[in-house]
Coordinates of C-alpha atoms in Angstrom, one line a residue:
X1 CA 67.3 116.8 105.5
X2 CA 68.3 120.3 106.5
X3 CA 67.5 119.5 110.1
X4 CA 69.8 116.5 110.0
X5 CA 72.7 118.6 108.6
X6 CA 72.0 121.2 111.3
X7 CA 72.2 118.6 114.0
X8 CA 75.4 117.2 112.5
X9 CA 77.1 120.6 112.5
X10 CA 76.0 121.3 116.0
X11 CA 77.5 118.0 117.0
X12 CA 80.9 118.9 115.5
X13 CA 81.0 122.3 117.2
X14 CA 80.0 121.0 120.6
X15 CA 82.5 118.2 120.4
X16 CA 85.3 120.6 119.7
X17 CA 84.3 123.0 122.5
X18 CA 83.9 120.1 125.0
X19 CA 87.4 118.8 124.1
X20 CA 88.9 122.3 124.6
X21 CA 87.3 122.7 127.9
X22 CA 88.5 119.4 129.3
X23 CA 91.9 119.0 127.6
X24 CA 93.8 120.4 130.6
X25 CA 91.7 118.9 133.4
X26 CA 92.7 115.3 133.0
X27 CA 93.2 113.3 136.1
X28 CA 95.3 110.0 136.1
X29 CA 93.1 106.9 136.0
X30 CA 93.2 104.4 138.8
X31 CA 95.1 101.2 138.1
X32 CA 91.9 99.2 138.0
X33 CA 89.7 100.7 135.2
X34 CA 86.8 99.4 133.3
X35 CA 89.2 98.6 130.4
X36 CA 91.6 96.6 132.5
X37 CA 88.8 94.8 134.3
X38 CA 86.6 93.9 131.3
X39 CA 89.3 93.4 128.6
X40 CA 90.6 90.1 130.1
X41 CA 87.2 88.4 129.8
X42 CA 86.1 90.1 126.6
X43 CA 89.5 89.4 124.9
X44 CA 89.2 85.8 126.0
X45 CA 85.7 85.3 124.8
X46 CA 86.3 87.0 121.5
X47 CA 89.6 85.4 120.8
X48 CA 88.1 82.0 121.5
X49 CA 85.8 82.7 118.6
X50 CA 88.7 84.1 116.5
X51 CA 86.7 87.0 115.1
X52 CA 85.4 90.3 116.5
X53 CA 81.8 90.1 117.6
X54 CA 79.5 91.7 115.0
X55 CA 77.7 94.7 116.2
X56 CA 74.0 95.0 115.5
X57 CA 74.3 98.6 114.4
X58 CA 74.7 99.9 110.9
X59 CA 78.5 100.5 111.2
X60 CA 79.5 97.0 110.4
X61 CA 80.3 95.8 106.9
X62 CA 81.0 92.2 105.8
X63 CA 84.6 91.3 104.7
X64 CA 83.5 90.1 101.3
X65 CA 82.9 93.2 99.1
X66 CA 80.6 91.4 96.6
X67 CA 77.9 91.1 99.2
X68 CA 77.8 94.7 100.3
X69 CA 74.4 96.2 100.8
X70 CA 72.7 98.1 98.0
X71 CA 72.0 101.8 98.2
X72 CA 70.1 102.7 101.4
X73 CA 66.4 103.4 100.9
X74 CA 66.1 105.2 104.2
X75 CA 67.6 108.4 105.6
X76 CA 67.7 109.6 109.2
X77 CA 69.9 109.0 112.2
X78 CA 70.4 107.4 115.5
X79 CA 71.9 108.1 118.9
X80 CA 73.2 105.3 121.0
X81 CA 74.2 106.0 124.7
X82 CA 76.2 103.5 126.7
X83 CA 77.2 103.7 130.4
X84 CA 79.5 101.4 132.2
X85 CA 80.6 101.4 135.9
X86 CA 83.4 99.1 137.1
X87 CA 84.8 98.6 140.6
X88 CA 87.5 96.1 141.4
X89 CA 90.0 94.8 143.9
X90 CA 93.3 93.1 142.9
X91 CA 95.9 91.7 145.3
X92 CA 99.1 90.5 143.7
X93 CA 102.7 89.5 144.2
X94 CA 106.0 90.5 142.5
X95 CA 107.0 86.8 142.1
X96 CA 105.2 83.6 141.0
X97 CA 104.5 81.2 143.9
X98 CA 107.2 78.7 142.9
X99 CA 109.9 81.4 143.3
X100 CA 108.8 82.5 146.8
X101 CA 111.4 80.3 148.6
X102 CA 114.4 81.8 146.7
X103 CA 113.2 85.3 146.0
X104 CA 111.8 88.2 148.1
X105 CA 108.2 88.7 146.9
X106 CA 106.4 92.0 147.3
X107 CA 102.7 92.1 148.0
X108 CA 100.7 94.9 146.5
X109 CA 97.0 95.6 146.2
X110 CA 95.1 97.7 143.7
X111 CA 91.6 99.1 144.4
X112 CA 89.8 101.2 141.8
X113 CA 86.5 102.3 140.3
X114 CA 85.7 103.9 136.9
X115 CA 82.7 105.2 135.1
X116 CA 82.6 105.5 131.3
X117 CA 80.0 106.9 129.0
X118 CA 79.9 106.5 125.2
X119 CA 77.9 108.4 122.7
X120 CA 77.5 107.2 119.1
X121 CA 75.9 109.3 116.4
X122 CA 75.0 107.6 113.1
X123 CA 73.4 109.5 110.3
X124 CA 72.3 108.2 106.9
X125 CA 72.2 111.7 105.3
X126 CA 71.4 110.5 101.8
X127 CA 71.1 107.0 100.2
X128 CA 74.8 107.3 99.3
X129 CA 76.3 109.3 102.2
X130 CA 76.6 108.3 105.8
X131 CA 78.3 110.0 108.7
X132 CA 79.4 108.4 111.9
X133 CA 80.9 109.7 115.2
X134 CA 81.5 108.2 118.6
X135 CA 83.2 109.7 121.6
X136 CA 83.6 108.7 125.3
X137 CA 83.9 110.5 128.6
X138 CA 85.7 108.9 131.5
X139 CA 85.1 109.7 135.2
X140 CA 86.6 110.7 137.6
X141 CA 89.3 111.9 135.3
X142 CA 86.8 113.7 133.0
X143 CA 88.9 112.5 130.1
X144 CA 87.3 113.1 126.7
X145 CA 88.2 111.1 123.7
X146 CA 86.9 110.9 120.1
X147 CA 86.9 107.2 119.2
X148 CA 85.7 107.4 115.6
X149 CA 84.7 110.2 113.2
X150 CA 84.2 109.3 109.6
X151 CA 82.0 109.5 106.5
X152 CA 81.4 106.9 103.8
X153 CA 80.0 107.2 100.3
X154 CA 78.5 104.6 98.1
X155 CA 79.1 105.4 94.4
X156 CA 76.2 103.5 92.9
X157 CA 77.5 100.2 94.3
X158 CA 80.5 100.4 92.0
X159 CA 82.9 101.8 94.7
X160 CA 82.7 102.4 98.4
X161 CA 84.7 105.2 100.0
X162 CA 85.4 105.8 103.7
X163 CA 87.4 108.8 105.1
X164 CA 88.1 109.9 108.6
X165 CA 89.4 108.8 112.0
X166 CA 88.8 105.1 112.5
X167 CA 90.8 101.9 112.9
X168 CA 90.8 99.6 109.9
X169 CA 91.8 96.1 110.7
X170 CA 93.3 93.2 108.7
X171 CA 94.0 89.6 109.9
X172 CA 92.1 86.8 111.5
X173 CA 93.6 85.8 114.8
X174 CA 92.8 87.4 118.1
X175 CA 95.8 85.6 119.7
X176 CA 98.6 86.8 117.4
X177 CA 97.2 89.3 115.0
X178 CA 100.6 90.0 113.4
X179 CA 98.9 90.1 109.9
X180 CA 97.1 93.3 110.9
X181 CA 99.7 95.4 109.0
X182 CA 97.8 98.6 109.7
X183 CA 98.7 98.4 113.4
X184 CA 102.3 97.3 112.9
X185 CA 104.0 100.5 114.1
X186 CA 107.3 100.8 116.0
X187 CA 107.0 100.3 119.7
X188 CA 108.3 103.7 120.6
X189 CA 106.8 105.6 117.7
X190 CA 103.3 104.4 117.4
X191 CA 101.8 107.9 117.3
X192 CA 98.2 108.6 117.9
X193 CA 94.8 108.0 116.3
X194 CA 94.7 106.7 112.7
X195 CA 93.4 108.9 109.9
X196 CA 92.4 106.7 106.9
X197 CA 91.1 106.9 103.4
X198 CA 89.8 103.6 102.1
X199 CA 88.3 102.6 98.8
X200 CA 86.6 99.2 98.3
X201 CA 85.9 98.0 94.7
X202 CA 83.8 94.9 94.2
X203 CA 85.6 92.8 91.6
X204 CA 85.2 89.2 90.6
X205 CA 84.6 86.7 93.5
X206 CA 85.5 89.2 96.1
X207 CA 86.9 92.7 95.9
X208 CA 89.9 95.1 96.0
X209 CA 90.7 97.4 98.9
X210 CA 93.0 100.4 98.5
X211 CA 93.9 102.7 101.4
X212 CA 96.2 105.3 102.7
X213 CA 96.6 106.2 106.3
X214 CA 98.6 108.3 108.8
X215 CA 98.8 108.5 112.6
X216 CA 99.0 111.7 114.5
X217 CA 102.5 111.9 115.9
X218 CA 104.0 109.6 113.2
X219 CA 106.8 111.6 111.6
X220 CA 104.7 114.8 111.7
X221 CA 104.8 115.3 115.5
X222 CA 101.0 115.5 115.7
X223 CA 100.8 118.4 113.3
X224 CA 98.4 117.1 110.6
X225 CA 98.7 120.4 108.7
X226 CA 102.4 119.7 107.8
X227 CA 101.6 116.3 106.4
X228 CA 103.9 115.1 103.6
X229 CA 103.8 112.1 101.3
X230 CA 106.5 110.3 103.3
X231 CA 104.3 110.4 106.4
X232 CA 101.6 108.2 104.8
X233 CA 101.3 104.5 104.7
X234 CA 99.8 102.7 101.7
X235 CA 97.9 99.4 101.6
X236 CA 96.3 97.2 99.1
X237 CA 94.4 94.0 99.8
X238 CA 92.4 91.6 97.6
X239 CA 89.7 89.2 98.8
X240 CA 89.0 85.9 97.0
X241 CA 85.6 84.8 98.4
X242 CA 85.5 81.2 97.1
X243 CA 82.5 79.1 98.2
X244 CA 84.7 76.9 100.5
X245 CA 87.4 79.2 101.6
X246 CA 87.9 82.9 102.0
X247 CA 91.4 84.2 101.0
X248 CA 93.0 87.6 101.5
X249 CA 96.3 88.8 100.0
X250 CA 97.6 92.2 101.4
X251 CA 100.6 94.5 101.1
X252 CA 101.5 97.6 103.2
X253 CA 104.2 100.1 102.8
X254 CA 105.2 102.8 105.3
X255 CA 108.4 104.8 105.2
X256 CA 110.7 103.7 108.1
X257 CA 108.9 100.4 108.4
X258 CA 109.7 96.9 107.0
X259 CA 108.0 96.0 103.7
X260 CA 105.3 93.4 104.6
X261 CA 103.0 91.1 102.6
X262 CA 100.4 88.8 104.1
X263 CA 98.2 85.9 103.0
X264 CA 95.3 84.7 105.1
X265 CA 92.8 81.9 104.6
X266 CA 89.7 80.8 106.5
X267 CA 87.4 77.9 106.0
X268 CA 84.9 75.6 107.8
X269 CA 85.4 71.9 108.1
X270 CA 82.9 69.3 109.2
X271 CA 80.2 72.0 109.5
X272 CA 81.6 73.2 112.8
X273 CA 85.4 73.4 112.8
X274 CA 86.8 76.8 111.8
X275 CA 90.3 76.6 110.4
X276 CA 92.4 79.7 109.7
X277 CA 96.0 80.1 108.3
X278 CA 98.1 83.2 108.1
X279 CA 101.5 84.0 106.6
X280 CA 103.7 87.1 106.6
X281 CA 106.8 87.9 104.6
X282 CA 108.8 90.9 106.0
X283 CA 111.7 92.7 104.3
X284 CA 113.4 94.8 107.1
X285 CA 115.3 97.3 104.9
X286 CA 112.6 97.3 102.1
X287 CA 115.0 96.6 99.3
X288 CA 117.2 93.6 100.0
X289 CA 115.0 90.5 99.6
X290 CA 117.8 88.3 100.9
X291 CA 117.0 89.7 104.4
X292 CA 113.4 88.7 104.1
X293 CA 111.9 86.7 107.0
X294 CA 108.8 84.5 107.2
X295 CA 106.2 84.2 109.9
X296 CA 103.2 81.9 109.9
X297 CA 100.4 80.5 112.0
X298 CA 97.6 77.9 111.9
X299 CA 94.6 77.8 114.2
X300 CA 91.3 76.2 114.7
X301 CA 88.1 76.8 116.7
X302 CA 85.5 74.1 117.5
X303 CA 82.6 73.5 119.8
X304 CA 82.0 70.5 122.0
X305 CA 79.5 69.2 124.5
X306 CA 76.5 70.5 122.6
X307 CA 78.2 73.8 122.0
X308 CA 78.8 74.4 125.7
X309 CA 82.6 74.2 125.3
X310 CA 84.5 76.3 122.8
X311 CA 88.2 75.4 122.2
X312 CA 90.6 77.7 120.4
X313 CA 94.1 76.4 119.4
X314 CA 96.8 78.2 117.5
X315 CA 100.4 77.7 116.6
X316 CA 102.5 80.8 115.5
X317 CA 106.1 81.0 114.4
X318 CA 107.4 84.5 114.6
X319 CA 110.5 85.2 112.4
X320 CA 110.7 88.9 113.0
X321 CA 112.9 90.4 115.7
X322 CA 113.7 94.0 115.1
X323 CA 114.7 96.3 112.3
X324 CA 117.2 99.2 112.5
X325 CA 116.0 102.2 110.4
X326 CA 118.1 104.9 109.0
X327 CA 117.9 108.5 110.2
X328 CA 115.6 110.6 108.1
X329 CA 114.9 114.3 107.8
X330 CA 112.4 114.0 110.7
X331 CA 115.2 112.8 112.9
X332 CA 113.3 109.7 113.9
X333 CA 115.8 106.8 114.4
X334 CA 113.9 104.4 116.7
X335 CA 114.3 100.6 116.3
X336 CA 111.3 98.6 115.7
X337 CA 110.6 95.7 118.1
X338 CA 108.1 93.0 117.2
X339 CA 105.2 93.0 119.7
X340 CA 105.4 89.2 119.5
X341 CA 108.1 86.9 120.9
X342 CA 110.5 85.5 118.4
X343 CA 110.3 81.8 117.7
X344 CA 107.6 79.1 118.3
X345 CA 104.4 80.2 120.1
X346 CA 101.2 78.5 121.0
X347 CA 97.8 79.6 122.3
X348 CA 95.2 77.4 124.0
X349 CA 91.9 79.1 125.0
X350 CA 88.7 77.6 126.6
X351 CA 85.3 79.0 127.1
X352 CA 82.6 77.0 128.9
X353 CA 79.0 77.7 129.4
X354 CA 78.1 75.8 132.6
X355 CA 74.8 74.1 133.3
X356 CA 74.4 76.7 136.0
X357 CA 72.5 79.7 134.7
X358 CA 74.6 82.8 133.8
X359 CA 78.0 81.3 135.0
X360 CA 80.8 81.0 132.4
X361 CA 84.3 79.7 132.8
X362 CA 87.2 80.9 130.7
X363 CA 90.9 80.2 130.3
X364 CA 93.5 81.8 128.1
X365 CA 97.0 80.5 127.8
X366 CA 99.9 81.8 125.7
X367 CA 103.3 80.2 125.7
X368 CA 106.6 80.7 123.9
X369 CA 108.7 77.5 123.5
X370 CA 111.8 79.2 122.4
X371 CA 112.3 81.1 125.6
X372 CA 110.2 79.0 128.0
X373 CA 107.8 81.8 129.0
X374 CA 104.0 81.8 129.2
X375 CA 101.0 83.5 130.8
X376 CA 97.8 81.9 131.9
X377 CA 94.6 83.6 132.9
X378 CA 91.8 81.3 134.2
X379 CA 88.6 82.9 135.5
X380 CA 84.8 82.8 135.9
X381 CA 82.1 85.3 135.1
X382 CA 78.7 85.4 136.9
X383 CA 76.0 87.4 135.1
X384 CA 72.8 87.3 137.2
X385 CA 71.2 90.2 135.2
X386 CA 71.9 91.7 131.7
X387 CA 73.3 94.8 133.3
X388 CA 75.4 93.2 136.1
X389 CA 78.5 91.1 135.8
X390 CA 81.0 89.7 138.4
X391 CA 84.4 88.6 137.3
X392 CA 87.0 86.5 139.2
X393 CA 90.4 85.9 137.5
X394 CA 93.8 84.7 138.5
X395 CA 96.5 85.8 136.0
X396 CA 99.7 84.0 136.5
X397 CA 103.1 83.8 134.7
X398 CA 104.8 80.4 134.1
X399 CA 108.3 79.6 132.9
X400 CA 111.6 81.4 133.4
X401 CA 111.9 84.5 135.5
X402 CA 113.9 86.2 132.7
X403 CA 111.2 85.4 130.1
X404 CA 109.3 88.1 128.3
X405 CA 106.0 87.4 129.9
X406 CA 107.4 87.7 133.4
X407 CA 107.7 91.5 133.0
X408 CA 105.0 92.0 130.3
X409 CA 101.8 90.2 131.2
X410 CA 98.1 90.6 131.8
X411 CA 98.5 92.6 135.0
X412 CA 98.4 96.5 135.1
X413 CA 101.5 96.5 137.3
X414 CA 103.2 93.6 135.5
X415 CA 102.9 91.5 138.6
X416 CA 103.4 87.8 137.6
X417 CA 100.8 86.6 140.0
X418 CA 97.6 88.3 141.0
X419 CA 93.9 87.8 141.8
X420 CA 91.3 90.1 140.4
X421 CA 87.7 90.5 141.6
X422 CA 85.6 93.0 139.6
X423 CA 82.0 94.1 139.3
X424 CA 80.6 95.9 136.3
X425 CA 77.3 97.6 135.7
X426 CA 76.5 98.5 132.1
X427 CA 73.6 99.5 129.9
X428 CA 72.7 101.2 126.7
X429 CA 69.8 102.9 124.9
X430 CA 69.4 103.6 121.2
X431 CA 67.2 106.4 119.8
X432 CA 66.6 106.2 116.0
X433 CA 64.4 107.9 113.4
X434 CA 64.5 106.9 109.8
X435 CA 62.2 107.5 106.9
X436 CA 61.9 106.4 103.3
X437 CA 64.0 108.6 101.0
X438 CA 61.9 110.5 98.4

């Protein structure tokens, strides 16, 4: 056990030193990076299935608190190392094809390559105490980033605590995750990484979650030492895990932000159709309920053709526009703009496993009826080997030229029409050693 604590302390020290050495040597990334290449396909595939893919490591916990694991009988640790190399070429135009006759289109091309390495340390220090840290290094910029750094404690299965730098998430939809209140921060004041203290209490059919969080740069200008109560956000969520439906009711308060309450529900129909509903009530000025606005969505996911074709449909009405906040002692007076387009929205996603081995087709389409603006990204992935993937995608914007998606779309340069060809090489290794706790 002393050896594990020693390794953990060395890890903290070396991480700090490495960050100091590289903090001033950052080089701007190319326009085509592993994130911009891979995210389109990964987002499509994950959103088609509505939920984040469960990792096989020990960091994941089920949503329902009543089924949390008992105290761990093993102690030890693991190191997971991941490497990913991406190279891509993306020609594109400043106008969609149907506007070429009346508008002067500009042709641009983007060429880039990127290498990213990820290191994940996971220690079960005692049956009750676990520590987790992950960081990444990006080349050629040599950008160092701590992705997660947290500890969790199991109080005899009566309460579960988690403290550190990590992203807690609420909500069900990957298309319009407006019910993830923990990420609903002003567009121009989102701050940096989240620091969160969370407590889960198994109660009744499900469980109660209490949390408080702050983001570096939010109200405190990145100085965590000068943290005040007004800089914190507070959340509470209760899970009702009924046999036929899973329901969550949540509430989040943050100074300078609208007061928001959510309700989400998810169930399975006919053994294969996943149905989910979400609702949000937002009070812009936090006190006057007459100004409250409602947003809601309904979606479903189903498989066809012997599970080869997955279809994801969602309708979303967004009642939020923006909220003007009063000036506070911090001097922060930015308006909050909803990251989603006001009015009636729809999403239509497809994911198809072809009969040809290792070739998958995907399509993601988002459209706003209220302003006639939409974005479509069809594509194909060829994966001849587990460590090699080839992507071809054609992101294109449809609808009015003055629509939101025409200037805010899938493309790195916000080009409304482009073609992306990318190749990724990736692999990982996990080294672990655990033993029975005496």
